[in-house]
PDB file of C-alpha atoms in Angstrom:
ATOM      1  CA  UNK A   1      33.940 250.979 -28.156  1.00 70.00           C
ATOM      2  CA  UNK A   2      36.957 252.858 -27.626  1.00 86.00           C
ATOM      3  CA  UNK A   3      40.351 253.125 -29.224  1.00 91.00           C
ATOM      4  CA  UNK A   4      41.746 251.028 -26.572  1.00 92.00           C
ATOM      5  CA  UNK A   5      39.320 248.396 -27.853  1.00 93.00           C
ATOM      6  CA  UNK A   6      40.197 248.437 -31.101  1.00 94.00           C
ATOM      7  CA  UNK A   7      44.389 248.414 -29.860  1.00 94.00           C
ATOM      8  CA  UNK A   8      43.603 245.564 -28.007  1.00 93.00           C
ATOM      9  CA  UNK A   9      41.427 243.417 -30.135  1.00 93.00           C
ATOM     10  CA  UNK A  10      42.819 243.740 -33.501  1.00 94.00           C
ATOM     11  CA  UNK A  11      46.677 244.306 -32.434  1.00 94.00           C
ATOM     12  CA  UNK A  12      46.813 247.781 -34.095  1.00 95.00           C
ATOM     13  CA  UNK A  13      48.651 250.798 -33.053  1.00 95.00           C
ATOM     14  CA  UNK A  14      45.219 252.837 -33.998  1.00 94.00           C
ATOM     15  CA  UNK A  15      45.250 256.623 -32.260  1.00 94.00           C
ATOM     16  CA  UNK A  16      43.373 259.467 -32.858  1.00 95.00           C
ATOM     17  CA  UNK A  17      45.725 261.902 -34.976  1.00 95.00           C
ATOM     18  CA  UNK A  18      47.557 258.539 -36.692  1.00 95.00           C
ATOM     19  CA  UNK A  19      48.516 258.998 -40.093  1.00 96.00           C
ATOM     20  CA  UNK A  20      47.531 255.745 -42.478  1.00 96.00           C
ATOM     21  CA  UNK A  21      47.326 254.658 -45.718  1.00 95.00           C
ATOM     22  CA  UNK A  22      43.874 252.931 -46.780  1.00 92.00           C
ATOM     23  CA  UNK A  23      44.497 250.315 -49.870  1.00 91.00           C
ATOM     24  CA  UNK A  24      40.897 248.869 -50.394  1.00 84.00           C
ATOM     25  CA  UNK A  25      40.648 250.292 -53.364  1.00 78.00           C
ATOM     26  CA  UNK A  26      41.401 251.332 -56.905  1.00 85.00           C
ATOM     27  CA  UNK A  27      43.782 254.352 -55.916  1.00 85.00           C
ATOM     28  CA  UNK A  28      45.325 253.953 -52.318  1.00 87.00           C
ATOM     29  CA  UNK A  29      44.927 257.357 -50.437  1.00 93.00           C
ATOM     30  CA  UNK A  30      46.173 258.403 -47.189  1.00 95.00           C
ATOM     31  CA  UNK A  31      44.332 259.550 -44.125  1.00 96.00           C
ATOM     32  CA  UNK A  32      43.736 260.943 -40.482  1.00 96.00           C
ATOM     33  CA  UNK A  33      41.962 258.736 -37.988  1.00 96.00           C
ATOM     34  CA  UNK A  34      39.768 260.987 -36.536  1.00 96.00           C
ATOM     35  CA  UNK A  35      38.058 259.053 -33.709  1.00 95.00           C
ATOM     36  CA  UNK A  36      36.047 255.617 -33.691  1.00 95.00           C
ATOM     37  CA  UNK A  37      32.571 254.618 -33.991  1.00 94.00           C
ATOM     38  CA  UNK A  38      32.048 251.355 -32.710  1.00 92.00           C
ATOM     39  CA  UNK A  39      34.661 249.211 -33.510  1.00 93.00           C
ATOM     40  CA  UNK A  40      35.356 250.936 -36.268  1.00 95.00           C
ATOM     41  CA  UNK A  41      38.061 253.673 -37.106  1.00 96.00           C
ATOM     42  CA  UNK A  42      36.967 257.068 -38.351  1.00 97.00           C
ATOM     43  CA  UNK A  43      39.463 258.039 -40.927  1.00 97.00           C
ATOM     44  CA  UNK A  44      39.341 261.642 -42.834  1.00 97.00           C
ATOM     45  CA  UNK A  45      40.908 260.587 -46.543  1.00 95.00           C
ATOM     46  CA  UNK A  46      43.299 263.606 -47.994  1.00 94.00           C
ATOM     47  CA  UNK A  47      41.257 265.808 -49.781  1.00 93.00           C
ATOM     48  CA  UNK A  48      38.150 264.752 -48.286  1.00 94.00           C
ATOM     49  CA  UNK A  49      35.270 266.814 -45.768  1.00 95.00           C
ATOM     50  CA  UNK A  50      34.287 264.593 -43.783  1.00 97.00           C
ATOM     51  CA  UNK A  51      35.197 261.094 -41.916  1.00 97.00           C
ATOM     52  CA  UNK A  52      34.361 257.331 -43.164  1.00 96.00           C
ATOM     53  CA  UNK A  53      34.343 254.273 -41.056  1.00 96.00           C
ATOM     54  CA  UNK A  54      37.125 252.250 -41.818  1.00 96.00           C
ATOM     55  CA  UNK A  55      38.150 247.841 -40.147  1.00 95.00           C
ATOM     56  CA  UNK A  56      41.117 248.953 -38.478  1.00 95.00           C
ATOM     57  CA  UNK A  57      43.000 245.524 -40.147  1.00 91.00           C
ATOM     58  CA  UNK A  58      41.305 245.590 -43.599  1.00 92.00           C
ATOM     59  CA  UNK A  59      43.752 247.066 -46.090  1.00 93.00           C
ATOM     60  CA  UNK A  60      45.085 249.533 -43.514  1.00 94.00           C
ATOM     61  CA  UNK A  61      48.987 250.300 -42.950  1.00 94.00           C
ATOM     62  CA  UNK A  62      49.501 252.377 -39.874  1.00 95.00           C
ATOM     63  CA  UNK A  63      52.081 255.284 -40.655  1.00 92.00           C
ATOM     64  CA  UNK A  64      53.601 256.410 -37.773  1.00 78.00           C
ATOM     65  CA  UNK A  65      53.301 253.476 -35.581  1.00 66.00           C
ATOM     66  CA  UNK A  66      55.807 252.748 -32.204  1.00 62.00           C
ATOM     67  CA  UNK A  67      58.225 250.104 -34.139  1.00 53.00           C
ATOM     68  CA  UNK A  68      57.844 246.803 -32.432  1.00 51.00           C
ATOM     69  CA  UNK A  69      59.843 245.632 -29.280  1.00 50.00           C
ATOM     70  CA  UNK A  70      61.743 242.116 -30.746  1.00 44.00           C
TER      71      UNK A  70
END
């Protein structure tokens, strides 16, 4: 799959180098998507080594998305 897959299918503004905020957890903690694995975002946490597959619309807020044309 390919981040134009994920854009598509889940209505996300999902790029590699997109700055988000994961809050599926305890302590929310920001991130870099670093690619995609499937349909699945790879996002590198602040502070952490390596990359985690992440649903690009479970308890994801994209950062520096285009706003919305209304």
């Amino acid at each position: 799959m390919s981040m134009a897959y994920i854009r598509e299918t889940y209505g996300v503004p999902a790029k590699v180098g997109g700055r988000v905020n994961w809050r599926g957890g305890r302590h929310p903690a920001a991130g870099t998507i670093t690619g995609s694995t499937g349909a699945y975002l790879m996002i590198r946490l602040d502070g952490q080594q390596h990359a985690m597959p992440y649903h690009p619309d479970w308890f994801i807020e994209y950062l520096d998305a285009e706003p919305a044309n209304v």
